[in-house]
Amino acid sequence: MTIPKALNDWVRESEALCKPSRVVWCEGSDTEHAALVRDMVKSGVLLPLDSKTYPGCHLHRSDPSDVARTEHLTFICSEKKEDAGPTNNWMSPADARARVRPLFDGAMKGRTMYVVPYLMGPARSPFSKVGVEITDSPYVVASMRTMTRMGTIALEHLAGMGEFVKGLHSLGDLSPERRSICHFPREREIWSVGSGYGGNALLGKKCFALRIASVQARDEGWMAEHMLIVGIEDPKGNVTYVAAAFPSACGKTNLAMLVPPASQKGWKVWTVGDDIAWMRVGADGRLWAINPEAGFFGVLPYTSSKTNPNALATLKHNSIFTNAALTADGKPWWEGADDPAPSHATDWRGQPWTPSSGTVAAHPNSRFTAPAAQCPSISPKWEDPQGVPISAIVFGGRRSKLAPLVYQARDWAHGVFMGATMASETTAAATGAVGVTRRDPMAMLPFCGYHMGDYFAHWLRMGERAPKPPAIFHVNWFRKDDAGKFLWPGFGENLRVLRWIVDRAAGSGKSVESPIGHLPTRDALDVTALSVTPPTMDALLSVDRTAWQTELAEQSPFFDKLGDRLPQRLRDEHATLSKRLK
Ligand code: OXD
Ligand code: MN
């Protein structure tokens, strides 16, 4: 296969800078992967797990200071600071190069430099894009093989299009003081040094498929979103596709792999993707979405046969477990797993652990990396080069009060406002305080590669470009009563809410007007076989005007921060909602 000159030149330059002892071009074959895994087992980077219960699975322990995305060390390096906007850390491209180049200089001495071509999106899809990651981490190579279509297939795609996103990655010395994840949107390039953690180091995922792709999408008139994609099949066999954005670790993977409860006879949920959607306007005027990824990088704690049986089935083979605990019989374990806590285990740091240790055995952000094709609910359309047509977009967050179980936007612009004002209580997926409410528009706060105000304007424009845009909804599975108890059972039962969404998107489904949008009527959701009483349903669907006025007041500083780049249309939505609440 001929390698494009631009790729060869860049690999040579990177080699001269990083000074590895050898360079390996990855082709993505089974033999190559097996040899890589053998080497990692030999060097202790991977520990084989019990081959009877977890065939082909390994455990990886990361450096204890390198366990989550580090947003404070993540930069958008646009020419002008205002193009990165107030929600991103910014460095000028010149400063970033000057600061980070020395960290790459000689960083791969004594190490192998892997060149990893990868394809984001299905083979032969006109919507797929090529990236190439140069890395000195074999763990990254093995993970990229699961998370993307890696190797020759990407080079073949590149031959047809010529353009690729460059990603240079080195573990460096793993010190947070010398860690930087820099994005150069104009050059479509990523420099990441000092971390081996998924979101910082698997450059196809957050760095390319969201931060760089969001800029490409703005420039080319499509959307790169932090959304899962599911197909909801009714008992007659009609499938409706829904894309949904939730901040990290809000049950997104669980929703993407939802198993209908026994009471929902004949309904099926098909997984197209669990984290990222690339959407374009199709010839029919609808939005069509592909999942650019090929694997799942899911959170382990509280993944169980109750919360996500499909994830459990998916991760049982050919998976990498990162920062899980290890039982004496060679199995991974995490808090909230089906098996009770082992009496003795090795914790995620590699230390002896017992239930009385007073610490968690698995890191709260421990993860599994597993091939999407292994998921029992994987959609027959998940690799369709054209993608799937999206009928509804769902925004959600973790709000113990305020937001009703589900409500629908009045129109596209109102839906954009709903997404723009999303907020959620934080979790362990990123470093920083846990349990604090943070504004996370469209769940893109850490992932938008340009000014958030311009991003909202792009969303509004997309509504104009798509003659048949999806209907937009907001859900909150996490509302609690005054005693702190969840009001809604969640998990598989969320299908009942999705059914109302599907009905509404099709133009049916009973609703009532409220100041914040259309709510289901009290009898619109099927609650048969649930212990959700009518008063609980009232509480779940209630709109407390005073609390919403406080919410609106709290939205203002965020909007003000975006200055004159905030589209007037969203200020108008804010003002009319305020009026409706009076
Ligand atoms: C993720 C995240 O890992 O959103 O998907 O943090
Ligand atoms: Mn995510």
Coordinates of C-alpha atoms and ligand atoms in Angstrom, one line a residue:
M1 CA 0.0 0.0 0.0
T2 CA 1.4 3.4 -0.8
I3 CA 1.6 5.7 2.1
P4 CA 0.7 9.3 1.3
K5 CA 3.7 11.6 1.4
A6 CA 2.2 13.9 4.0
L7 CA 1.8 11.0 6.4
N8 CA 5.3 9.7 5.7
D9 CA 6.8 13.2 6.2
W10 CA 4.9 13.7 9.5
V11 CA 6.0 10.2 10.8
R12 CA 9.6 11.1 10.0
E13 CA 9.4 14.4 11.7
S14 CA 7.8 12.9 14.8
E15 CA 10.5 10.2 14.8
A16 CA 13.2 12.8 14.7
L17 CA 11.6 14.7 17.6
C18 CA 10.7 11.7 19.9
K19 CA 13.7 9.6 19.1
P20 CA 12.2 6.1 19.6
S21 CA 14.4 3.0 19.3
R22 CA 12.1 1.7 16.6
V23 CA 9.0 2.6 14.6
V24 CA 6.2 0.1 14.0
W25 CA 3.4 0.7 11.5
C26 CA 0.2 -1.0 12.7
E27 CA -1.8 -3.0 10.3
G28 CA -4.5 -4.1 12.7
S29 CA -4.2 -7.8 12.2
D30 CA -4.9 -10.5 14.7
T31 CA -1.3 -11.7 14.6
E32 CA 0.0 -8.2 15.3
H33 CA -2.4 -7.8 18.2
A34 CA -1.5 -11.1 19.7
A35 CA 2.2 -10.3 19.6
L36 CA 1.5 -6.9 21.2
V37 CA -0.5 -8.4 24.0
R38 CA 2.2 -11.0 24.6
D39 CA 4.8 -8.3 25.0
M40 CA 2.5 -6.3 27.3
V41 CA 1.9 -9.4 29.5
K42 CA 5.7 -10.0 29.6
S43 CA 6.4 -6.4 30.7
G44 CA 3.5 -6.3 33.2
V45 CA 1.4 -3.6 31.3
L46 CA -1.4 -6.2 31.1
L47 CA -2.3 -9.0 33.4
P48 CA -4.2 -11.9 31.9
L49 CA -7.5 -12.6 33.5
D50 CA -9.0 -16.0 34.2
S51 CA -9.2 -17.5 30.7
K52 CA -12.3 -19.7 31.5
T53 CA -14.6 -16.9 32.6
Y54 CA -12.9 -13.9 30.9
P55 CA -11.3 -15.3 27.7
G56 CA -9.1 -12.9 25.9
C57 CA -9.4 -10.4 28.7
H58 CA -6.7 -8.4 30.5
L59 CA -6.3 -6.0 33.4
H60 CA -4.4 -2.8 33.1
R61 CA -3.4 -0.7 36.1
S62 CA -2.7 2.9 35.2
D63 CA -0.5 5.3 37.1
P64 CA -2.5 6.3 40.2
S65 CA -2.2 10.0 39.1
D66 CA -3.6 9.2 35.7
V67 CA -7.1 7.8 36.0
A68 CA -9.5 10.3 34.4
R69 CA -9.6 13.1 31.8
T70 CA -7.7 16.2 33.0
E71 CA -9.8 19.1 31.7
H72 CA -7.5 21.7 33.3
L73 CA -4.6 20.4 31.2
T74 CA -6.7 20.2 28.0
F75 CA -6.3 23.1 25.6
I76 CA -7.8 24.5 22.4
C77 CA -5.0 26.1 20.5
S78 CA -6.8 28.4 18.1
E79 CA -5.1 31.5 16.7
K80 CA -7.4 33.8 18.6
K81 CA -8.3 33.2 22.2
E82 CA -11.9 34.3 21.6
D83 CA -12.3 31.5 19.1
A84 CA -11.7 28.9 21.9
G85 CA -14.2 30.8 24.0
P86 CA -14.5 31.2 27.7
T87 CA -15.4 27.5 28.4
N88 CA -12.1 26.2 27.0
N89 CA -8.5 26.5 28.2
W90 CA -6.6 28.3 25.5
M91 CA -3.0 28.5 24.4
S92 CA -1.8 30.1 21.2
P93 CA -0.5 27.6 18.7
A94 CA 2.9 29.1 19.0
D95 CA 3.0 28.9 22.8
A96 CA 1.6 25.4 22.8
R97 CA 4.2 24.2 20.3
A98 CA 7.0 26.0 22.3
R99 CA 5.8 24.6 25.6
V100 CA 5.0 21.0 24.5
R101 CA 7.6 20.3 21.9
P102 CA 10.4 20.0 24.5
L103 CA 8.2 17.4 26.3
F104 CA 8.2 15.3 23.1
D105 CA 11.9 15.8 22.5
G106 CA 13.5 12.4 23.2
A107 CA 10.3 11.2 25.0
M108 CA 10.3 7.9 23.2
K109 CA 14.0 7.0 23.8
G110 CA 14.3 3.3 24.4
R111 CA 10.6 2.9 23.5
T112 CA 8.8 1.8 20.3
M113 CA 6.9 4.4 18.3
Y114 CA 3.7 2.9 17.0
V115 CA 2.0 4.5 13.9
V116 CA -1.7 3.8 14.2
P117 CA -3.9 4.7 11.2
Y118 CA -7.5 4.5 12.2
L119 CA -10.9 5.1 10.7
M120 CA -13.7 6.9 12.6
G121 CA -17.0 5.5 11.2
P122 CA -18.0 2.5 9.2
A123 CA -15.9 1.2 6.2
R124 CA -17.0 2.7 2.9
S125 CA -19.1 5.4 4.6
P126 CA -18.8 8.8 2.9
F127 CA -19.1 10.2 6.5
S128 CA -16.1 8.4 8.0
K129 CA -12.9 10.2 8.6
V130 CA -9.3 9.0 9.0
G131 CA -6.9 9.8 11.9
V132 CA -3.4 8.6 12.5
E133 CA -2.1 8.4 16.1
I134 CA 1.6 8.1 16.8
T135 CA 2.1 6.7 20.3
D136 CA 4.6 5.0 22.5
S137 CA 1.9 3.2 24.5
P138 CA 1.1 -0.4 23.5
Y139 CA -1.9 -0.2 25.7
V140 CA -3.1 2.7 23.6
V141 CA -2.5 0.7 20.4
A142 CA -4.5 -2.3 21.7
S143 CA -7.3 0.0 22.9
M144 CA -7.4 1.9 19.6
R145 CA -7.8 -1.5 17.8
T146 CA -11.0 -2.0 19.8
M147 CA -12.3 1.5 19.8
T148 CA -11.7 2.3 16.1
R149 CA -11.3 0.4 12.8
M150 CA -7.6 0.4 12.9
G151 CA -4.7 -0.3 10.4
T152 CA -4.9 -1.2 6.7
I153 CA -8.6 -0.4 6.4
A154 CA -7.9 3.2 7.4
L155 CA -5.0 3.5 5.0
E156 CA -7.3 2.3 2.2
H157 CA -9.8 4.9 3.2
L158 CA -7.1 7.5 3.3
A159 CA -6.1 6.7 -0.3
G160 CA -9.5 7.7 -1.4
M161 CA -9.7 11.0 0.5
G162 CA -6.1 12.2 1.3
E163 CA -7.0 14.1 4.5
F164 CA -6.3 12.8 8.0
V165 CA -6.2 14.1 11.6
K166 CA -2.7 13.9 13.1
G167 CA -2.4 12.9 16.7
L168 CA 1.0 12.7 18.4
H169 CA 0.9 11.0 21.8
S170 CA 3.6 10.1 24.3
L171 CA 3.2 8.8 27.8
G172 CA 6.2 11.1 28.6
D173 CA 7.0 10.6 32.3
L174 CA 3.2 10.5 33.2
S175 CA 3.7 13.4 35.6
P176 CA 0.7 15.7 35.8
E177 CA 3.1 18.6 35.9
R178 CA 4.2 17.7 32.4
R179 CA 0.9 16.7 31.0
S180 CA -0.9 18.6 28.2
I181 CA -3.6 17.7 25.8
C182 CA -3.5 20.3 23.0
H183 CA -5.8 20.6 20.1
F184 CA -4.9 22.6 17.0
P185 CA -8.3 23.0 15.3
R186 CA -7.0 24.9 12.2
E187 CA -4.3 22.2 11.6
R188 CA -6.7 19.4 12.6
E189 CA -4.0 18.2 14.9
I190 CA -3.7 16.8 18.4
W191 CA -0.6 16.7 20.7
S192 CA -1.1 14.7 23.9
V193 CA 1.7 14.1 26.4
G194 CA 2.0 12.8 29.9
S195 CA -1.1 10.6 30.2
G196 CA -2.1 7.1 29.2
Y197 CA -5.8 7.5 30.3
G198 CA -8.4 6.8 27.6
G199 CA -10.0 10.2 27.1
N200 CA -6.5 11.8 27.1
A201 CA -4.6 9.2 25.1
L202 CA -7.0 7.3 22.7
L203 CA -7.0 10.3 20.4
G204 CA -9.7 9.1 18.2
K205 CA -12.3 9.5 20.9
K206 CA -12.8 12.8 22.7
C207 CA -9.9 14.6 21.0
F208 CA -10.7 13.8 17.4
A209 CA -14.3 12.6 17.2
L210 CA -15.5 15.5 19.4
R211 CA -13.1 18.4 19.8
I212 CA -11.5 18.4 16.3
A213 CA -14.6 17.0 14.6
S214 CA -16.9 19.7 16.1
V215 CA -14.8 22.3 14.3
Q216 CA -14.8 20.2 11.1
A217 CA -18.6 19.9 11.5
R218 CA -19.1 23.6 11.9
D219 CA -16.9 24.3 8.8
E220 CA -18.6 21.6 6.7
G221 CA -22.2 21.9 7.9
W222 CA -22.7 18.7 10.0
M223 CA -22.7 17.9 13.7
A224 CA -20.3 16.0 16.0
E225 CA -22.1 15.3 19.2
H226 CA -21.5 13.6 22.6
M227 CA -24.5 11.4 22.0
L228 CA -25.5 7.7 22.2
I229 CA -27.6 6.4 19.4
V230 CA -30.3 3.7 19.9
G231 CA -33.0 2.2 17.7
I232 CA -36.3 1.5 19.4
E233 CA -38.3 -1.3 17.8
D234 CA -42.0 -1.5 18.5
P235 CA -43.9 -4.8 18.5
K236 CA -44.8 -4.3 14.8
G237 CA -41.1 -4.1 13.9
N238 CA -40.9 -0.4 13.2
V239 CA -37.6 1.1 14.4
T240 CA -37.3 4.7 15.5
Y241 CA -33.7 6.1 16.1
V242 CA -33.0 8.4 19.0
A243 CA -29.7 10.2 19.8
A244 CA -29.2 11.3 23.4
A245 CA -26.7 13.5 25.2
F246 CA -25.9 13.1 28.8
P247 CA -22.9 14.3 30.8
S248 CA -20.3 11.7 31.6
A249 CA -21.3 8.7 33.7
C250 CA -25.1 9.6 33.8
G251 CA -26.1 6.2 32.6
K252 CA -25.5 6.8 28.9
T253 CA -24.0 3.4 28.2
N254 CA -26.9 1.8 30.2
L255 CA -29.5 3.6 28.1
A256 CA -27.6 2.7 24.9
M257 CA -27.9 -1.0 25.8
L258 CA -31.3 -0.9 27.5
V259 CA -33.0 -4.3 28.0
P260 CA -36.8 -3.9 27.9
P261 CA -38.5 -5.2 31.1
A262 CA -40.7 -8.2 30.8
S263 CA -43.8 -6.0 30.9
Q264 CA -42.8 -4.3 27.6
K265 CA -43.6 -7.2 25.4
G266 CA -42.5 -7.1 21.8
W267 CA -40.3 -4.0 22.3
K268 CA -36.6 -4.1 21.5
V269 CA -33.8 -1.6 21.9
W270 CA -30.9 -1.7 19.4
T271 CA -27.5 -0.2 20.2
V272 CA -25.9 1.9 17.5
G273 CA -23.5 3.8 19.7
D274 CA -22.9 4.7 23.3
D275 CA -20.9 7.9 23.3
I276 CA -20.5 9.8 20.0
A277 CA -22.8 10.6 17.1
W278 CA -21.8 12.3 13.8
M279 CA -25.0 13.7 12.1
R280 CA -25.7 15.1 8.7
V281 CA -28.7 16.3 6.8
G282 CA -29.8 13.6 4.4
A283 CA -31.3 14.0 1.0
D284 CA -34.7 13.4 2.7
G285 CA -34.2 16.5 4.9
R286 CA -33.8 14.4 8.1
L287 CA -30.7 14.1 10.3
W288 CA -28.7 10.9 9.7
A289 CA -26.2 9.6 12.3
I290 CA -23.2 7.3 12.3
N291 CA -21.4 6.1 15.4
P292 CA -17.7 6.9 14.6
E293 CA -16.4 4.4 17.1
A294 CA -16.1 0.6 17.0
G295 CA -15.9 -0.2 20.7
F296 CA -17.1 0.9 24.1
F297 CA -15.0 2.5 26.8
G298 CA -17.5 2.1 29.6
V299 CA -17.5 2.8 33.3
L300 CA -17.3 -0.4 35.4
P301 CA -18.6 0.6 38.9
Y302 CA -22.3 -0.3 39.2
T303 CA -22.3 -2.2 35.9
S304 CA -24.3 -5.3 36.8
S305 CA -27.0 -7.6 35.5
K306 CA -29.5 -5.2 36.9
T307 CA -28.1 -2.0 35.5
N308 CA -26.7 -3.2 32.2
P309 CA -26.8 -6.9 31.3
N310 CA -25.8 -6.2 27.7
A311 CA -22.6 -4.5 28.8
L312 CA -21.8 -7.5 31.1
A313 CA -22.2 -9.8 28.1
T314 CA -20.1 -7.5 25.9
L315 CA -17.2 -7.3 28.3
K316 CA -16.9 -11.0 29.1
H317 CA -14.3 -11.6 26.3
N318 CA -11.6 -9.7 24.4
S319 CA -11.8 -6.8 26.8
I320 CA -9.3 -4.7 28.7
F321 CA -10.2 -3.8 32.2
T322 CA -8.5 -0.6 33.4
N323 CA -8.2 0.0 37.2
A324 CA -10.6 -2.7 38.3
A325 CA -9.8 -4.8 41.3
L326 CA -8.4 -8.4 40.8
T327 CA -9.8 -11.4 42.8
A328 CA -7.6 -14.3 44.0
D329 CA -9.1 -16.4 41.2
G330 CA -8.1 -14.0 38.5
K331 CA -11.3 -12.2 37.8
P332 CA -12.0 -8.5 37.6
W333 CA -14.2 -7.0 40.3
W334 CA -15.7 -3.6 40.9
E335 CA -18.1 -1.9 43.3
G336 CA -21.7 -2.6 42.3
A337 CA -20.8 -5.8 40.4
D338 CA -23.1 -8.9 40.6
D339 CA -20.6 -10.8 42.8
P340 CA -20.4 -9.7 46.4
A341 CA -17.2 -8.1 47.5
P342 CA -14.4 -10.7 47.6
S343 CA -13.0 -11.3 51.1
H344 CA -9.5 -10.6 49.7
A345 CA -8.5 -8.9 46.5
T346 CA -5.9 -6.7 44.9
D347 CA -7.1 -3.2 44.5
W348 CA -6.8 -1.0 41.5
R349 CA -3.4 0.3 42.7
G350 CA -2.1 -3.3 43.1
Q351 CA -2.4 -3.3 46.9
P352 CA -3.9 -6.0 49.0
W353 CA -7.6 -5.2 49.8
T354 CA -10.3 -6.5 52.0
P355 CA -13.9 -5.1 52.5
S356 CA -12.7 -3.6 55.8
S357 CA -9.8 -1.7 54.1
G358 CA -12.0 1.5 54.1
T359 CA -11.2 2.2 50.4
V360 CA -12.7 1.3 47.1
A361 CA -11.3 -1.8 45.5
A362 CA -11.8 -0.6 41.9
H363 CA -11.2 3.1 40.9
P364 CA -14.6 4.9 40.7
N365 CA -13.6 5.7 37.0
S366 CA -12.4 2.2 36.3
R367 CA -13.3 1.2 32.7
F368 CA -13.8 -1.7 30.3
T369 CA -12.8 -1.4 26.6
A370 CA -14.8 -3.9 24.6
P371 CA -15.6 -4.4 20.9
A372 CA -19.1 -3.0 20.0
A373 CA -19.8 -6.0 17.7
Q374 CA -19.9 -8.3 20.8
C375 CA -22.8 -6.4 22.3
P376 CA -26.0 -8.6 22.2
S377 CA -28.1 -5.6 21.4
I378 CA -25.9 -4.2 18.6
S379 CA -28.0 -2.8 15.9
P380 CA -28.0 -4.6 12.5
K381 CA -27.6 -1.0 11.1
W382 CA -24.6 0.0 13.3
E383 CA -22.1 -0.2 10.5
D384 CA -24.5 1.1 7.8
P385 CA -22.4 3.5 5.7
Q386 CA -25.4 5.8 5.4
G387 CA -26.0 5.8 9.2
V388 CA -29.5 5.8 10.7
P389 CA -32.3 8.5 10.5
I390 CA -32.7 10.3 13.8
S391 CA -36.3 11.1 14.9
A392 CA -35.6 12.4 18.3
I393 CA -32.8 14.1 20.2
V394 CA -32.8 13.7 24.0
F395 CA -30.9 15.8 26.4
G396 CA -30.5 14.7 30.0
G397 CA -28.8 15.3 33.3
R398 CA -28.6 14.2 36.8
R399 CA -30.9 16.6 38.7
S400 CA -32.2 15.4 42.1
K401 CA -34.8 18.3 42.0
L402 CA -36.3 20.5 39.4
A403 CA -36.3 18.8 36.0
P404 CA -39.3 16.6 35.3
L405 CA -38.9 13.0 34.2
V406 CA -39.5 14.0 30.5
Y407 CA -40.6 17.0 28.6
Q408 CA -40.5 18.1 24.9
A409 CA -39.3 21.3 23.4
R410 CA -41.9 23.4 21.5
D411 CA -39.6 23.6 18.4
W412 CA -36.0 23.3 17.3
A413 CA -34.9 26.7 18.8
H414 CA -36.5 25.9 22.1
G415 CA -34.8 22.5 22.0
V416 CA -31.4 24.2 21.4
F417 CA -32.1 26.4 24.4
M418 CA -32.9 23.2 26.4
G419 CA -29.6 21.7 25.4
A420 CA -27.7 24.9 26.0
T421 CA -29.0 25.2 29.5
M422 CA -28.4 21.6 30.5
A423 CA -26.9 21.0 33.9
S424 CA -25.9 17.9 35.9
E425 CA -24.5 16.9 39.2
T426 CA -20.8 15.9 38.6
T427 CA -19.4 12.3 38.8
A428 CA -16.0 10.7 38.8
A429 CA -15.4 10.6 35.0
A430 CA -13.3 13.7 35.2
T431 CA -11.0 14.8 37.9
G432 CA -12.5 17.5 40.3
A433 CA -15.2 17.7 42.8
V434 CA -18.0 15.1 42.7
G435 CA -21.7 16.0 43.3
V436 CA -21.6 19.6 42.3
T437 CA -24.1 21.0 39.7
R438 CA -22.4 22.1 36.6
R439 CA -23.7 23.6 33.4
D440 CA -22.9 21.2 30.6
P441 CA -24.5 22.4 27.4
M442 CA -25.4 19.4 25.2
A443 CA -22.9 17.5 27.4
M444 CA -20.3 19.1 25.3
L445 CA -18.7 21.5 27.8
P446 CA -15.4 19.6 27.9
F447 CA -15.5 18.5 24.2
C448 CA -16.5 21.5 22.1
G449 CA -13.4 22.6 20.1
Y450 CA -14.5 26.2 19.6
H451 CA -16.5 29.0 21.2
M452 CA -19.7 27.7 22.8
G453 CA -21.7 30.7 21.6
D454 CA -20.7 29.8 18.0
Y455 CA -21.6 26.2 18.7
F456 CA -25.1 27.2 19.7
A457 CA -25.4 29.3 16.5
H458 CA -24.3 26.2 14.5
W459 CA -27.1 24.2 16.2
L460 CA -29.6 26.8 15.3
R461 CA -28.4 26.8 11.7
M462 CA -28.6 23.1 11.5
G463 CA -32.3 23.3 12.4
E464 CA -32.7 25.6 9.4
R465 CA -30.7 23.3 7.1
A466 CA -32.8 20.2 8.0
P467 CA -36.4 20.5 6.7
K468 CA -37.4 17.6 8.9
P469 CA -35.3 18.0 12.1
P470 CA -35.7 15.6 15.0
A471 CA -38.1 16.5 17.8
I472 CA -36.1 17.5 21.0
F473 CA -36.7 16.2 24.5
H474 CA -35.2 16.5 28.0
V475 CA -35.2 13.6 30.5
N476 CA -34.2 13.3 34.1
W477 CA -34.0 9.8 35.6
F478 CA -32.5 11.0 38.8
R479 CA -35.3 13.1 40.4
K480 CA -35.5 12.4 44.2
D481 CA -38.1 12.9 46.9
D482 CA -37.5 14.9 50.0
A483 CA -36.1 11.8 51.7
G484 CA -33.5 11.5 49.0
K485 CA -35.1 8.5 47.3
F486 CA -35.2 8.2 43.6
L487 CA -38.8 8.7 42.3
W488 CA -38.4 6.8 39.0
P489 CA -37.1 3.1 38.8
G490 CA -34.8 3.9 35.9
F491 CA -32.7 1.4 33.9
G492 CA -34.9 -0.9 31.7
E493 CA -38.0 1.0 32.8
N494 CA -36.7 4.1 31.0
L495 CA -38.1 2.4 27.9
R496 CA -41.6 3.6 29.0
V497 CA -40.3 7.2 28.7
L498 CA -38.6 6.4 25.3
R499 CA -41.9 5.1 24.1
W500 CA -43.6 8.4 24.7
I501 CA -40.7 10.1 23.0
V502 CA -41.1 7.8 20.0
D503 CA -44.9 8.5 19.9
R504 CA -44.4 12.2 20.1
A505 CA -41.8 12.2 17.4
A506 CA -44.3 10.4 15.2
G507 CA -46.9 13.1 16.0
S508 CA -48.9 11.1 18.5
G509 CA -48.5 10.7 22.3
K510 CA -50.6 12.6 24.7
S511 CA -49.2 15.8 26.1
V512 CA -50.0 19.0 28.1
E513 CA -48.5 22.4 27.8
S514 CA -46.3 23.7 30.6
P515 CA -44.2 26.8 30.8
I516 CA -41.0 24.6 30.1
G517 CA -42.4 22.6 27.2
H518 CA -44.8 19.7 26.5
L519 CA -45.2 17.3 29.4
P520 CA -46.8 13.8 29.1
T521 CA -50.4 13.8 30.4
R522 CA -50.6 11.9 33.7
D523 CA -51.8 8.8 31.8
A524 CA -49.5 9.0 28.8
L525 CA -46.7 6.9 30.2
D526 CA -47.4 3.2 30.6
V527 CA -46.7 2.4 34.3
T528 CA -48.3 -1.1 34.4
A529 CA -46.4 -3.4 36.7
L530 CA -44.5 -0.5 38.3
S531 CA -44.9 0.7 41.8
V532 CA -45.1 4.3 40.6
T533 CA -48.2 5.7 42.2
P534 CA -50.2 8.6 40.8
P535 CA -48.8 11.0 43.4
T536 CA -45.3 9.9 42.5
M537 CA -46.1 10.5 38.8
D538 CA -47.4 14.0 39.8
A539 CA -44.1 14.6 41.6
L540 CA -42.1 13.3 38.6
L541 CA -43.9 15.6 36.2
S542 CA -44.3 18.6 38.4
V543 CA -42.9 22.0 37.4
D544 CA -42.2 24.2 40.4
R545 CA -42.4 27.7 39.0
T546 CA -40.3 29.3 41.8
A547 CA -37.6 26.7 41.5
W548 CA -37.5 27.2 37.7
Q549 CA -37.3 31.0 38.2
T550 CA -34.2 30.4 40.4
E551 CA -32.9 28.0 37.7
L552 CA -33.4 30.7 35.0
A553 CA -31.5 33.2 37.2
E554 CA -28.7 30.7 37.6
Q555 CA -28.5 30.2 33.8
S556 CA -27.9 33.9 33.2
P557 CA -24.3 34.1 34.3
F558 CA -23.4 31.2 32.0
F559 CA -25.1 32.9 29.1
D560 CA -23.5 36.2 30.0
K561 CA -20.1 34.6 30.0
L562 CA -20.6 33.8 26.3
G563 CA -21.0 37.6 25.6
D564 CA -22.1 38.7 22.2
R565 CA -21.4 35.3 20.6
L566 CA -24.5 34.0 22.4
P567 CA -27.1 33.9 19.7
Q568 CA -29.9 36.5 20.4
R569 CA -32.4 33.7 19.7
L570 CA -31.3 31.9 22.9
R571 CA -31.6 35.1 24.9
D572 CA -35.1 35.4 23.5
E573 CA -35.9 31.8 24.5
H574 CA -34.7 32.7 28.0
A575 CA -36.8 35.8 28.2
T576 CA -40.0 34.1 26.9
L577 CA -39.5 31.2 29.3
S578 CA -39.2 33.7 32.1
K579 CA -42.4 35.3 31.0
R580 CA -44.2 32.0 30.8
L581 CA -43.1 31.1 34.4
K582 CA -44.6 34.3 35.8
Ligands
OXD1 C1 -16.3 9.3 28.5 C2 -16.6 10.6 29.1 O1 -15.3 8.7 28.9 O2 -17.6 11.2 28.6 O3 -17.1 8.9 27.6 O4 -15.9 11.0 30.0
MN2 MN -18.5 10.4 26.9

